[in-house]
Short mmCIF file of C-alpha atoms and ligand atoms in Angstrom, two decimals:
data_model
loop_
_atom_site.label_atom_id
_atom_site.label_comp_id
_atom_site.label_asym_id
_atom_site.label_seq_id
_atom_site.Cartn_x
_atom_site.Cartn_y
_atom_site.Cartn_z
CA MET A 1 -0.06 0.12 0.07
CA ALA A 2 1.36 3.65 -1.03
CA VAL A 3 0.42 6.91 -1.83
CA ALA A 4 2.60 8.05 -4.83
CA VAL A 5 2.60 11.89 -6.44
CA ILE A 6 3.42 12.02 -9.61
CA VAL A 7 4.61 15.80 -10.96
CA GLY A 8 6.28 16.91 -14.13
CA THR A 9 9.66 18.32 -13.68
CA GLN A 10 9.88 20.61 -17.01
CA TRP A 11 7.67 23.14 -18.63
CA GLY A 12 4.78 20.54 -18.95
CA ASP A 13 4.05 17.89 -21.49
CA GLU A 14 6.47 15.36 -20.16
CA GLY A 15 4.21 12.06 -20.53
CA LYS A 16 2.58 12.69 -17.05
CA GLY A 17 -0.68 10.88 -18.23
CA LYS A 18 0.87 8.08 -19.67
CA ILE A 19 2.71 7.38 -16.54
CA VAL A 20 -0.15 7.62 -14.67
CA ASP A 21 -1.88 5.61 -16.97
CA PHE A 22 0.39 3.07 -16.44
CA TYR A 23 0.72 2.95 -12.32
CA ALA A 24 -2.88 3.29 -12.29
CA SER A 25 -3.48 -0.07 -12.96
CA ARG A 26 -2.65 -0.97 -9.82
CA ALA A 27 -3.48 1.43 -7.73
CA ASP A 28 -7.21 2.35 -5.80
CA LEU A 29 -7.83 5.82 -6.45
CA VAL A 30 -5.98 8.58 -8.83
CA VAL A 31 -6.57 12.05 -7.89
CA ARG A 32 -6.01 15.11 -9.35
CA PHE A 33 -4.41 18.31 -7.39
CA CYS A 34 -4.11 20.66 -9.84
CA GLY A 35 -4.75 23.16 -13.40
CA GLY A 36 -8.03 22.84 -15.21
CA ALA A 37 -8.17 22.31 -18.88
CA ASN A 38 -5.22 24.01 -19.72
CA ALA A 39 -3.39 20.69 -19.24
CA GLY A 40 -3.31 17.95 -22.15
CA HIS A 41 -2.72 14.47 -20.52
CA THR A 42 -2.60 12.12 -23.99
CA ILE A 43 -3.33 8.74 -23.18
CA VAL A 44 -2.57 5.64 -25.93
CA HIS A 45 -4.76 2.42 -25.46
CA GLY A 46 -3.82 -0.16 -28.68
CA LYS A 47 -4.94 2.32 -31.81
CA THR A 48 -7.20 4.83 -30.01
CA LYS A 49 -5.90 7.74 -28.67
CA TYR A 50 -7.57 9.71 -26.08
CA LYS A 51 -6.47 13.32 -24.85
CA PHE A 52 -7.73 14.23 -21.15
CA HIS A 53 -7.97 18.05 -19.77
CA HIS A 54 -9.57 17.27 -16.78
CA VAL A 55 -10.26 14.27 -15.89
CA PRO A 56 -7.58 11.68 -13.87
CA SER A 57 -5.81 9.89 -16.23
CA GLY A 58 -6.78 6.50 -14.48
CA ILE A 59 -10.27 6.83 -16.03
CA LEU A 60 -9.65 3.53 -18.21
CA SER A 61 -8.31 1.66 -15.75
CA PRO A 62 -11.73 0.10 -14.54
CA GLY A 63 -13.21 -0.04 -10.98
CA LYS A 64 -10.69 2.71 -9.98
CA ILE A 65 -11.92 5.72 -7.77
CA ASN A 66 -11.32 9.23 -9.79
CA ILE A 67 -11.24 12.40 -7.78
CA ILE A 68 -11.16 16.07 -9.37
CA GLY A 69 -9.50 17.57 -6.45
CA ASN A 70 -10.39 20.51 -4.70
CA GLY A 71 -6.76 22.10 -6.13
CA THR A 72 -8.55 22.38 -9.57
CA VAL A 73 -10.51 24.94 -11.85
CA ILE A 74 -13.18 22.92 -13.58
CA ASP A 75 -14.73 24.44 -16.98
CA PRO A 76 -17.76 22.57 -16.87
CA LYS A 77 -18.89 22.87 -20.73
CA LYS A 78 -15.63 20.68 -21.21
CA LEU A 79 -15.29 18.39 -18.43
CA LEU A 80 -19.20 17.22 -19.66
CA GLU A 81 -17.90 16.59 -23.25
CA GLU A 82 -14.82 14.92 -21.64
CA ILE A 83 -17.97 12.79 -19.72
CA ASP A 84 -19.67 12.23 -23.05
CA THR A 85 -16.67 10.61 -24.76
CA LEU A 86 -15.98 8.35 -21.98
CA HIS A 87 -19.29 7.33 -22.28
CA GLN A 88 -19.01 6.68 -25.93
CA ALA A 89 -15.80 4.61 -25.69
CA GLY A 90 -17.73 1.94 -23.66
CA ALA A 91 -15.88 3.20 -20.69
CA LYS A 92 -17.65 3.45 -16.85
CA PRO A 93 -15.94 6.05 -15.42
CA ASN A 94 -16.36 6.47 -11.38
CA LEU A 95 -15.84 9.43 -11.33
CA ILE A 96 -15.58 11.86 -8.52
CA ILE A 97 -15.65 15.85 -7.79
CA SER A 98 -14.54 17.74 -4.97
CA PRO A 99 -17.21 20.27 -3.47
CA ARG A 100 -14.02 22.60 -3.18
CA ALA A 101 -13.08 22.86 -7.02
CA HIS A 102 -13.57 26.16 -8.60
CA ILE A 103 -15.88 26.49 -11.57
CA VAL A 104 -14.73 28.35 -14.31
CA LEU A 105 -16.70 31.11 -15.93
CA PRO A 106 -17.11 33.47 -18.72
CA TYR A 107 -15.71 36.41 -17.64
CA HIS A 108 -12.42 34.55 -17.01
CA PHE A 109 -11.78 33.61 -20.81
CA ALA A 110 -12.85 37.30 -21.44
CA LEU A 111 -10.24 38.14 -18.87
CA ASP A 112 -7.55 35.33 -20.16
CA SER A 113 -7.44 37.37 -23.62
CA ALA A 114 -7.24 40.75 -22.19
CA GLN A 115 -4.62 40.33 -19.83
CA GLU A 116 -2.28 38.38 -22.18
CA GLN A 117 -1.99 41.80 -24.07
CA LYS A 118 -2.27 44.12 -21.38
CA LYS A 119 1.27 41.84 -20.39
CA GLY A 120 3.01 42.56 -24.17
CA GLY A 121 6.55 40.65 -23.49
CA LEU A 122 5.55 39.49 -19.95
CA ALA A 123 2.27 36.97 -21.44
CA ALA A 124 2.93 33.59 -20.96
CA GLY A 125 1.21 32.36 -24.27
CA THR A 126 -1.76 31.36 -22.00
CA THR A 127 -3.51 28.09 -23.18
CA LYS A 128 -7.19 30.51 -23.10
CA ARG A 129 -8.05 28.52 -20.33
CA GLY A 130 -9.28 31.41 -17.90
CA ILE A 131 -6.81 29.77 -15.74
CA GLY A 132 -5.56 32.35 -14.68
CA PRO A 133 -8.09 34.99 -13.86
CA CYS A 134 -10.28 31.77 -12.36
CA TYR A 135 -7.54 31.05 -10.17
CA SER A 136 -7.03 35.17 -8.89
CA ASP A 137 -10.60 35.35 -8.21
CA LYS A 138 -10.62 32.27 -5.97
CA ALA A 139 -7.46 33.29 -4.13
CA ALA A 140 -10.13 36.91 -3.80
CA ARG A 141 -12.41 35.62 -2.32
CA PHE A 142 -14.78 36.27 -5.12
CA GLY A 143 -14.90 32.20 -7.11
CA VAL A 144 -17.65 30.32 -7.08
CA ARG A 145 -16.54 26.44 -5.76
CA MET A 146 -18.80 23.62 -7.24
CA GLY A 147 -20.53 23.10 -4.37
CA GLU A 148 -21.46 25.75 -4.68
CA LEU A 149 -22.18 25.92 -8.67
CA ILE A 150 -25.08 22.94 -7.83
CA ASP A 151 -26.51 24.71 -4.84
CA GLU A 152 -28.41 27.25 -7.59
CA PRO A 153 -29.69 29.89 -4.60
CA THR A 154 -26.14 30.03 -3.57
CA PHE A 155 -25.34 30.29 -7.14
CA LYS A 156 -27.44 32.78 -7.66
CA GLU A 157 -26.19 35.67 -5.29
CA LYS A 158 -22.54 35.08 -5.98
CA LEU A 159 -22.92 34.75 -10.08
CA HIS A 160 -24.82 38.49 -8.98
CA VAL A 161 -21.55 40.23 -7.83
CA LEU A 162 -19.54 38.58 -10.21
CA HIS A 163 -21.18 39.14 -12.97
CA GLU A 164 -21.42 43.08 -12.49
CA LEU A 165 -17.52 43.29 -10.93
CA ARG A 166 -16.11 41.34 -13.89
CA VAL A 167 -17.90 43.35 -16.66
CA LYS A 168 -17.51 46.04 -15.99
CA GLY A 169 -13.87 45.79 -15.37
CA LEU A 170 -13.43 44.05 -19.31
CA SER A 171 -15.07 47.17 -20.70
CA GLU A 172 -13.74 49.64 -18.63
CA VAL A 173 -10.10 47.96 -17.48
CA TYR A 174 -9.63 46.14 -20.87
CA ASN A 175 -11.88 47.24 -23.73
CA THR A 176 -13.62 44.56 -24.09
CA PRO A 177 -17.33 44.24 -24.00
CA PHE A 178 -18.46 41.40 -22.83
CA SER A 179 -22.58 39.88 -24.96
CA LYS A 180 -24.16 37.39 -22.18
CA SER A 181 -26.40 38.43 -19.66
CA GLU A 182 -26.47 37.59 -15.94
CA ALA A 183 -29.83 35.86 -16.78
CA GLU A 184 -27.88 34.02 -19.91
CA VAL A 185 -24.24 32.76 -17.50
CA PHE A 186 -27.06 31.64 -14.81
CA SER A 187 -29.40 29.35 -17.68
CA GLU A 188 -26.13 28.11 -19.13
CA TYR A 189 -24.23 27.03 -16.11
CA SER A 190 -27.33 26.12 -14.02
CA SER A 191 -27.62 23.00 -16.60
CA TYR A 192 -24.06 22.03 -16.49
CA ALA A 193 -24.57 22.24 -12.47
CA LYS A 194 -27.97 19.55 -13.14
CA LYS A 195 -25.45 17.13 -15.04
CA LEU A 196 -22.50 17.31 -12.37
CA ALA A 197 -24.26 17.17 -9.49
CA PRO A 198 -24.16 13.35 -9.52
CA TYR A 199 -21.05 13.60 -9.02
CA VAL A 200 -19.92 15.47 -6.46
CA LYS A 201 -19.33 14.39 -2.94
CA ASP A 202 -16.77 15.54 -0.16
CA THR A 203 -13.64 13.70 -1.54
CA THR A 204 -11.58 14.69 1.43
CA GLU A 205 -14.14 12.61 3.45
CA ILE A 206 -13.58 9.93 0.88
CA ILE A 207 -9.59 9.91 0.17
CA GLY A 208 -9.87 9.95 4.22
CA ALA A 209 -11.18 6.40 4.44
CA ALA A 210 -9.28 5.33 1.93
CA LEU A 211 -5.90 6.46 3.45
CA SER A 212 -7.20 4.30 6.98
CA LYS A 213 -7.74 1.56 5.04
CA LYS A 214 -4.62 1.26 3.51
CA LYS A 215 -5.45 1.54 -0.28
CA ASN A 216 -2.96 2.81 -3.16
CA MET A 217 -3.60 6.03 -4.12
CA LEU A 218 -1.59 7.95 -7.14
CA LEU A 219 -2.09 12.07 -6.89
CA GLU A 220 -1.64 13.54 -10.72
CA GLY A 221 -0.45 16.48 -10.98
CA ALA A 222 -0.95 18.83 -14.25
CA GLN A 223 1.69 21.65 -15.76
CA ALA A 224 5.07 21.29 -14.16
CA THR A 225 8.17 22.18 -11.84
CA MET A 226 8.81 25.05 -14.29
CA LEU A 227 5.42 26.64 -14.65
CA ASP A 228 4.68 26.78 -10.80
CA ILE A 229 3.19 29.54 -9.16
CA ASP A 230 5.55 29.81 -6.63
CA HIS A 231 8.73 27.62 -8.04
CA GLY A 232 8.27 28.13 -11.77
CA LEU A 233 9.61 30.62 -13.91
CA TYR A 234 7.40 33.58 -12.45
CA PRO A 235 5.45 35.32 -14.84
CA PHE A 236 6.09 33.04 -17.63
CA GLY A 237 4.21 29.98 -15.66
CA THR A 238 0.21 28.42 -14.47
CA SER A 239 -1.20 29.85 -11.54
CA SER A 240 -1.49 26.58 -9.45
CA ASN A 241 1.19 24.92 -7.20
CA THR A 242 2.18 22.13 -9.49
CA THR A 243 4.67 20.60 -7.57
CA ALA A 244 4.50 18.18 -4.64
CA GLY A 245 3.50 20.33 -2.00
CA GLY A 246 0.29 21.13 -4.34
CA ALA A 247 -0.34 17.35 -4.22
CA CYS A 248 -1.14 17.99 -0.57
CA THR A 249 -3.31 21.54 -0.74
CA GLY A 250 -5.11 20.22 -4.26
CA SER A 251 -6.22 16.86 -2.34
CA GLY A 252 -6.22 17.59 1.18
CA ILE A 253 -4.04 15.26 2.56
CA GLY A 254 -0.73 15.59 4.72
CA PRO A 255 2.95 15.32 3.13
CA THR A 256 3.07 12.61 5.95
CA ALA A 257 0.66 10.07 3.68
CA ILE A 258 2.94 10.77 0.84
CA ASP A 259 5.54 7.58 0.26
CA GLU A 260 6.43 7.86 -3.60
CA VAL A 261 7.51 11.57 -5.44
CA ILE A 262 7.82 10.87 -8.95
CA GLY A 263 9.25 12.62 -11.29
CA VAL A 264 7.92 12.53 -15.36
CA VAL A 265 11.51 13.96 -17.39
CA LYS A 266 11.01 13.97 -20.89
CA VAL A 267 14.65 13.01 -22.39
CA TYR A 268 14.87 16.68 -23.99
CA THR A 269 13.43 19.22 -22.89
CA SER A 270 10.18 21.02 -24.69
CA ARG A 271 7.91 23.71 -23.74
CA VAL A 272 4.80 25.24 -25.18
CA GLY A 273 3.90 29.60 -24.52
CA THR A 274 6.75 32.40 -24.16
CA GLY A 275 9.37 33.03 -22.05
CA PRO A 276 13.66 31.64 -21.91
CA VAL A 277 14.51 28.50 -22.68
CA PRO A 278 18.18 28.08 -22.08
CA THR A 279 18.87 25.16 -23.47
CA GLU A 280 16.00 25.89 -26.19
CA LEU A 281 17.49 24.80 -29.75
CA PHE A 282 16.94 26.55 -33.20
CA ASP A 283 18.12 24.66 -35.95
CA THR A 284 16.73 21.09 -37.70
CA THR A 285 17.57 18.82 -34.89
CA ALA A 286 15.06 20.74 -32.82
CA SER A 287 12.53 19.85 -36.27
CA VAL A 288 13.34 16.61 -36.40
CA ILE A 289 12.76 16.03 -33.01
CA ARG A 290 8.88 18.28 -33.31
CA ASP A 291 8.16 15.60 -36.32
CA LYS A 292 9.61 12.75 -35.30
CA GLY A 293 7.51 12.84 -31.64
CA GLY A 294 4.53 14.83 -32.95
CA GLU A 295 5.89 17.39 -30.46
CA TYR A 296 2.52 19.82 -30.81
CA GLY A 297 0.13 20.78 -27.74
CA THR A 298 -2.06 18.31 -26.95
CA THR A 299 -4.58 21.45 -25.46
CA THR A 300 -3.47 24.18 -28.41
CA GLY A 301 -2.18 22.51 -31.40
CA ARG A 302 0.42 24.68 -30.98
CA PRO A 303 4.34 23.73 -32.09
CA ARG A 304 6.53 22.51 -29.29
CA ARG A 305 9.63 24.75 -28.76
CA ILE A 306 12.40 22.12 -28.60
CA GLY A 307 16.00 21.65 -26.53
CA TRP A 308 18.58 19.97 -24.48
CA LEU A 309 17.88 18.54 -21.31
CA ASP A 310 18.51 20.56 -18.83
CA LEU A 311 20.15 19.57 -16.20
CA PRO A 312 19.94 22.32 -14.07
CA THR A 313 16.07 22.73 -14.16
CA LEU A 314 15.99 19.08 -12.96
CA ARG A 315 17.69 19.58 -9.62
CA TYR A 316 16.06 22.44 -9.06
CA ALA A 317 12.56 20.25 -9.56
CA SER A 318 14.14 16.80 -7.37
CA GLN A 319 14.53 19.69 -4.52
CA VAL A 320 11.56 21.23 -4.60
CA ASN A 321 9.47 18.51 -5.38
CA GLY A 322 11.60 16.06 -3.15
CA LEU A 323 11.39 13.32 -5.83
CA THR A 324 11.84 9.89 -4.90
CA GLY A 325 11.82 8.11 -8.62
CA LEU A 326 12.18 9.07 -11.92
CA ALA A 327 10.00 8.00 -15.10
CA PHE A 328 11.82 8.79 -18.02
CA THR A 329 9.57 8.93 -21.41
CA ARG A 330 10.78 9.40 -25.20
CA VAL A 331 13.81 7.37 -25.47
CA ASP A 332 12.43 6.13 -28.51
CA THR A 333 11.88 9.97 -29.84
CA LEU A 334 15.19 10.57 -29.31
CA SER A 335 16.62 7.67 -31.11
CA GLY A 336 18.63 8.52 -34.41
CA VAL A 337 19.84 11.81 -33.28
CA ASP A 338 24.06 10.77 -33.91
CA GLU A 339 25.27 13.51 -31.09
CA ILE A 340 22.78 14.25 -28.08
CA LYS A 341 23.82 17.32 -25.09
CA ILE A 342 23.30 17.69 -21.65
CA CYS A 343 22.68 21.19 -20.13
CA THR A 344 25.32 20.41 -16.97
CA HIS A 345 25.32 23.64 -15.52
CA TYR A 346 24.83 27.15 -16.67
CA SER A 347 27.18 29.95 -16.88
CA LEU A 348 26.12 33.45 -15.32
CA ASN A 349 28.11 36.49 -14.95
CA GLY A 350 30.83 34.10 -15.33
CA LYS A 351 29.86 32.49 -11.91
CA LYS A 352 28.51 28.60 -12.14
CA LEU A 353 25.55 27.51 -11.38
CA LEU A 354 24.18 24.06 -10.68
CA THR A 355 20.61 25.11 -9.98
CA ILE A 356 18.34 27.97 -11.38
CA PRO A 357 18.20 31.53 -10.67
CA ALA A 358 14.79 32.78 -8.96
CA SER A 359 14.76 36.11 -11.43
CA HIS A 360 13.69 35.26 -15.57
CA ALA A 361 15.92 38.01 -16.30
CA ASP A 362 18.81 36.21 -14.91
CA PHE A 363 17.52 33.08 -15.91
CA ALA A 364 17.00 33.98 -20.09
CA ALA A 365 20.97 35.63 -19.25
CA CYS A 366 22.58 32.08 -18.01
CA LYS A 367 24.30 30.31 -21.07
CA PRO A 368 23.98 26.54 -20.74
CA ILE A 369 27.30 24.84 -20.62
CA TYR A 370 26.92 21.08 -22.43
CA LYS A 371 28.48 17.36 -21.93
CA SER A 372 28.08 15.35 -25.75
CA PHE A 373 26.57 11.75 -25.21
CA LYS A 374 26.13 9.28 -28.38
CA GLY A 375 23.24 8.69 -29.60
CA TRP A 376 21.26 5.30 -29.60
CA GLU A 377 19.92 4.10 -32.59
CA ASP A 378 15.93 3.95 -33.68
CA ILE A 379 14.94 0.32 -33.63
CA GLY A 380 11.80 0.95 -34.91
CA ALA A 381 8.22 0.30 -33.15
CA GLU A 382 8.57 -2.88 -33.03
CA GLY A 383 11.97 -2.81 -31.61
CA TRP A 384 10.77 -1.05 -28.68
CA SER A 385 8.13 -2.90 -28.21
CA LYS A 386 10.21 -5.76 -27.46
CA VAL A 387 13.24 -3.39 -25.29
CA ALA A 388 9.77 -2.77 -23.14
CA LYS A 389 9.18 -6.42 -22.41
CA LYS A 390 13.03 -7.28 -21.87
CA GLY A 391 14.23 -4.60 -19.41
CA PHE A 392 15.92 -1.45 -19.16
CA SER A 393 19.46 -3.95 -19.96
CA SER A 394 17.57 -4.31 -23.83
CA LEU A 395 17.98 -0.29 -24.16
CA PRO A 396 20.73 0.33 -26.87
CA LYS A 397 23.87 0.46 -24.26
CA GLU A 398 24.25 4.50 -25.47
CA ALA A 399 20.39 4.98 -23.69
CA GLN A 400 21.58 3.29 -20.81
CA ALA A 401 24.47 5.63 -20.24
CA TYR A 402 22.32 8.46 -20.98
CA LEU A 403 19.56 7.81 -18.56
CA SER A 404 21.77 6.85 -15.69
CA PHE A 405 24.13 9.80 -16.51
CA ILE A 406 20.94 11.66 -15.53
CA SER A 407 19.73 9.62 -12.83
CA LYS A 408 23.52 9.69 -10.65
CA GLU A 409 23.33 13.41 -11.59
CA LEU A 410 20.11 13.55 -9.18
CA LYS A 411 20.65 11.17 -6.99
CA VAL A 412 17.00 9.62 -7.87
CA PRO A 413 16.59 6.36 -8.98
CA ILE A 414 15.06 5.31 -12.32
CA TYR A 415 11.66 4.09 -11.88
CA ALA A 416 10.44 3.70 -15.35
CA VAL A 417 11.43 4.49 -18.72
CA GLY A 418 9.01 5.07 -21.54
CA VAL A 419 10.05 3.69 -24.98
CA GLY A 420 6.72 4.40 -26.71
CA ALA A 421 3.52 6.23 -26.31
CA GLY A 422 1.29 2.87 -25.42
CA ARG A 423 0.35 1.35 -21.66
CA GLU A 424 2.72 -1.19 -22.29
CA ASP A 425 5.87 1.04 -23.79
CA THR A 426 7.05 1.04 -20.80
CA ILE A 427 9.87 -0.25 -18.36
CA VAL A 428 9.83 -0.82 -15.02
CA LEU A 429 12.29 -0.46 -12.69
CA LYS A 430 10.56 -0.32 -9.55
CA ASP A 431 5.86 -0.76 -8.78
CA VAL A 432 5.35 1.83 -6.45
CA PHE A 433 2.44 0.00 -5.06
CA SER A 434 4.64 -3.28 -4.46
CA LYS A 435 5.33 -2.38 -0.98
CA ARG A 436 5.72 1.36 1.80
CA ARG A 437 8.75 2.30 1.93
P1 GDP B 1 1.74 15.44 -20.50
O1 GDP B 1 0.31 16.54 -20.47
O2 GDP B 1 2.51 15.39 -19.42
O3 GDP B 1 0.41 14.71 -20.30
O4 GDP B 1 1.85 14.76 -21.95
P2 GDP B 1 0.96 15.00 -23.00
O5 GDP B 1 0.13 13.67 -23.27
O6 GDP B 1 0.88 16.51 -23.16
O7 GDP B 1 2.34 14.87 -24.60
C1 GDP B 1 3.02 13.92 -24.52
C2 GDP B 1 2.74 12.97 -25.12
O8 GDP B 1 4.35 12.41 -25.67
C3 GDP B 1 2.35 12.76 -25.46
O9 GDP B 1 1.69 12.31 -26.95
C4 GDP B 1 2.24 10.48 -25.30
O10 GDP B 1 1.46 10.27 -25.97
C5 GDP B 1 3.76 10.61 -26.37
N1 GDP B 1 4.49 9.41 -25.01
C6 GDP B 1 4.22 9.41 -23.81
N2 GDP B 1 5.83 8.52 -23.20
C7 GDP B 1 6.20 8.37 -24.44
C8 GDP B 1 7.40 7.75 -25.04
O11 GDP B 1 8.00 7.10 -23.92
N3 GDP B 1 7.48 7.33 -26.26
C9 GDP B 1 6.73 8.21 -27.23
N4 GDP B 1 7.06 8.08 -28.57
N5 GDP B 1 5.39 9.07 -26.54
C10 GDP B 1 5.41 9.46 -25.65
P1 IMO B 2 -0.23 19.57 -19.29
O1 IMO B 2 -0.67 18.90 -17.95
C1 IMO B 2 2.45 22.58 -21.25
C2 IMO B 2 1.57 26.77 -20.30
C3 IMO B 2 0.99 27.90 -21.46
C4 IMO B 2 1.96 29.26 -20.52
C5 IMO B 2 1.49 29.09 -19.13
C6 IMO B 2 0.65 29.85 -18.83
O2 IMO B 2 -0.50 18.94 -20.75
O3 IMO B 2 1.43 19.22 -18.94
P2 IMO B 2 -2.45 28.95 -18.50
O4 IMO B 2 -2.78 28.82 -19.75
O5 IMO B 2 -2.29 28.03 -17.18
O6 IMO B 2 -2.79 30.25 -18.30
O7 IMO B 2 -0.45 29.14 -19.20
O8 IMO B 2 1.53 27.67 -18.82
N1 IMO B 2 1.01 25.59 -19.50
C7 IMO B 2 1.08 24.56 -20.20
N2 IMO B 2 2.22 23.61 -21.08
N3 IMO B 2 1.84 21.82 -20.67
C8 IMO B 2 0.65 22.03 -19.89
O9 IMO B 2 -0.06 21.23 -19.07
C9 IMO B 2 0.73 23.06 -19.61
N4 IMO B 2 -0.92 24.07 -18.83
C10 IMO B 2 -0.30 25.46 -18.79
O10 IMO B 2 1.84 27.04 -22.29
O11 IMO B 2 2.65 29.03 -21.03
MG1 MG B 3 -0.14 18.07 -22.11
#
């Protein structure tokens, strides 16, 4: 029995969905603890590709309880679409939504776009899913929680205050007229509320009961360390705590209950959105990796920026998350590149930095210092499938050396290695649910 947190260690899209789906088959509960429809988590089962934004990535494992935790922000329309897709696919999702999760309202979408425009060079290139404005209203205590949305009189009262304030703000501050009336918003969101109400239960209580029964639990992160509101590259990140601490506050679990924190590491860097990425590549290597890996945003379709693996950000991620294990992804995608580089440290104003500076201006000025590695051969889909079955020692020896170097530098053991997008394309070195540490 164990509780394991799964977080992104880089800029998102590391393959958290795939790793959660993999471990979920051995878990009893999966809890998504942060973010909203800005996330896009891909799961490939056979020939079918699922892209989830809200529902936890354990949703395809029959019988598992999947919880959308209090730390998330929910776009009810998007969530209902996902539930429909699951039903159409014949899945019987056992989904529970926290009454404490916040609701993304139409003003939040409009404000997201308007605020990005105002920010100019400091805009993060958001997903336009209303995330920042929704978390702002949560922090200012104007927000509407799921439990309030499904309680019609409370929703009506809260919406009345918010509608006036936000519509006025949009038009007077941002010169953005908002066309929907309060009655229209109320009617639309009340209809969502009716459909979602059966899923809303006190998740903190359910999680507490599971802990006392010593159930296996996965806490699923969204976004990643470099996008965390506190620890990420402010202001180029998102608006929630996406690191392991957020797993506690976003689900209602104390830190002492957590046994494992698994950091998902893509074997190179990718980034959607703006802001400095010291190891970014602008040559053909980037386009080769992007095209081979289909590196386009799951949520927005934007091409992902590509770079070499960056150890200073990973050392930082290891510290702020307290990583106990690493799950590598995309070893197959990086194959076929003759020479691969890892940034071992930065040089900033003549100083050697092993981890990242606090300011984004300093971060932008960091010069990456590289160590070269010999690349490994692309052994084709069938070859990678065989490797997944045979285990770590059957990986090309150059790939073994590359992964072992990272693990040694971070002083964190390897728990899993992805060599393809499917659940079965995973080499498992440690099954976190086999026993407590
Ligand atoms: P997430 O947001 O961290 O869940 O990641 P995304 O789903 O946005 O992006 C990761 C992409 O990589 C998805 O298309 C996955 O199917 C894919 N993926 C994950 N692990 C592997 C792997 O080991 N090899 C390959 N080829 N694809 C992978
Ligand atoms: P998953 O869970 C990659 C980025 C956006 C933008 C910044 C803020 O799939 O890894 P937001 O819409 O949250 O206000 O945008 O964060 N971003 C992501 N990048 N993967 C994600 O989620 C992301 N969620 C947000 O591109 O730079
Ligand atoms: Mg993603």
